[in-house]
Structures are given as structure tokens and as C-alpha cells.
């Protein structure tokens, strides 16, 4: 039989997770704020534009 990938979620970050991490890291460098805090804020979707989604 051919090798198949499991249907379970892999440990690799999703595209959205990578974008959030990139934005948080860049913002942290510019502002001096903790990357973790920025990531939490981005993930919470409680900001002004909570109805918008990432591309």
C-alpha cells in the first residue's frame, strides 16, 4: 500500500499562526512590547476590526 499521511492535525503551524507570529514579532521589535502579549491580543479578536479575517 502507498504511504498516506494521517488525517490528524500535524504539529506544523497553520498559515494563520505563522502570520500572527510574524506580525507580533515585527511589532514587538518596533514597539518594545512583548511578542507574547501582542500574539495574545491578535488571537483574541477583541480589537477594533474583529470582524475582519486575515488573508
Coordinates of C-alpha atoms in Angstrom, one line a residue:
X1 CA 0.0 0.0 0.0
X2 CA 1.1 3.6 -0.6
X3 CA 2.1 5.7 2.3
X4 CA -0.6 8.1 3.4
X5 CA -0.5 11.0 5.7
X6 CA -2.6 10.7 8.8
X7 CA -5.7 12.8 8.9
X8 CA -4.8 14.1 12.3
X9 CA -3.6 17.6 12.7
X10 CA 0.2 17.9 12.4
X11 CA 2.3 19.9 14.7
X12 CA 3.3 22.4 12.0
X13 CA 1.8 25.8 12.5
X14 CA -1.0 26.9 10.2
X15 CA -0.8 29.8 7.8
X16 CA -2.8 32.0 10.2
X17 CA -0.5 31.1 13.1
X18 CA 2.6 31.9 11.1
X19 CA 1.1 35.3 10.0
X20 CA 0.2 36.2 13.6
X21 CA 3.7 35.2 14.8
X22 CA 5.3 37.3 12.1
X23 CA 3.2 40.3 12.8
X24 CA 3.7 40.0 16.5
X25 CA 7.4 39.7 16.2
X26 CA 7.7 42.7 13.9
X27 CA 5.5 44.8 16.1
X28 CA 7.5 43.8 19.2
X29 CA 10.7 44.9 17.6
X30 CA 9.2 48.2 16.7
X31 CA 7.4 48.9 19.9
X32 CA 9.5 47.0 22.5
X33 CA 6.3 45.2 23.7
X34 CA 6.4 41.5 24.5
X35 CA 5.8 39.3 21.5
X36 CA 3.6 37.0 23.6
X37 CA 1.3 39.9 24.6
X38 CA 0.9 41.0 21.1
X39 CA 0.2 37.5 19.9
X40 CA -2.5 37.1 22.6
X41 CA -4.1 40.4 21.5
X42 CA -4.1 39.3 17.9
X43 CA -5.6 35.9 18.7
X44 CA -8.3 37.3 21.0
X45 CA -10.1 39.1 18.1
X46 CA -11.3 41.8 20.5
X47 CA -9.8 44.7 18.6
X48 CA -11.5 47.3 16.6
X49 CA -11.6 45.1 13.5
X50 CA -12.7 41.8 15.0
X51 CA -15.0 41.1 12.0
X52 CA -12.0 41.1 9.6
X53 CA -10.1 38.0 8.9
X54 CA -6.5 37.5 7.7
X55 CA -5.9 36.8 4.0

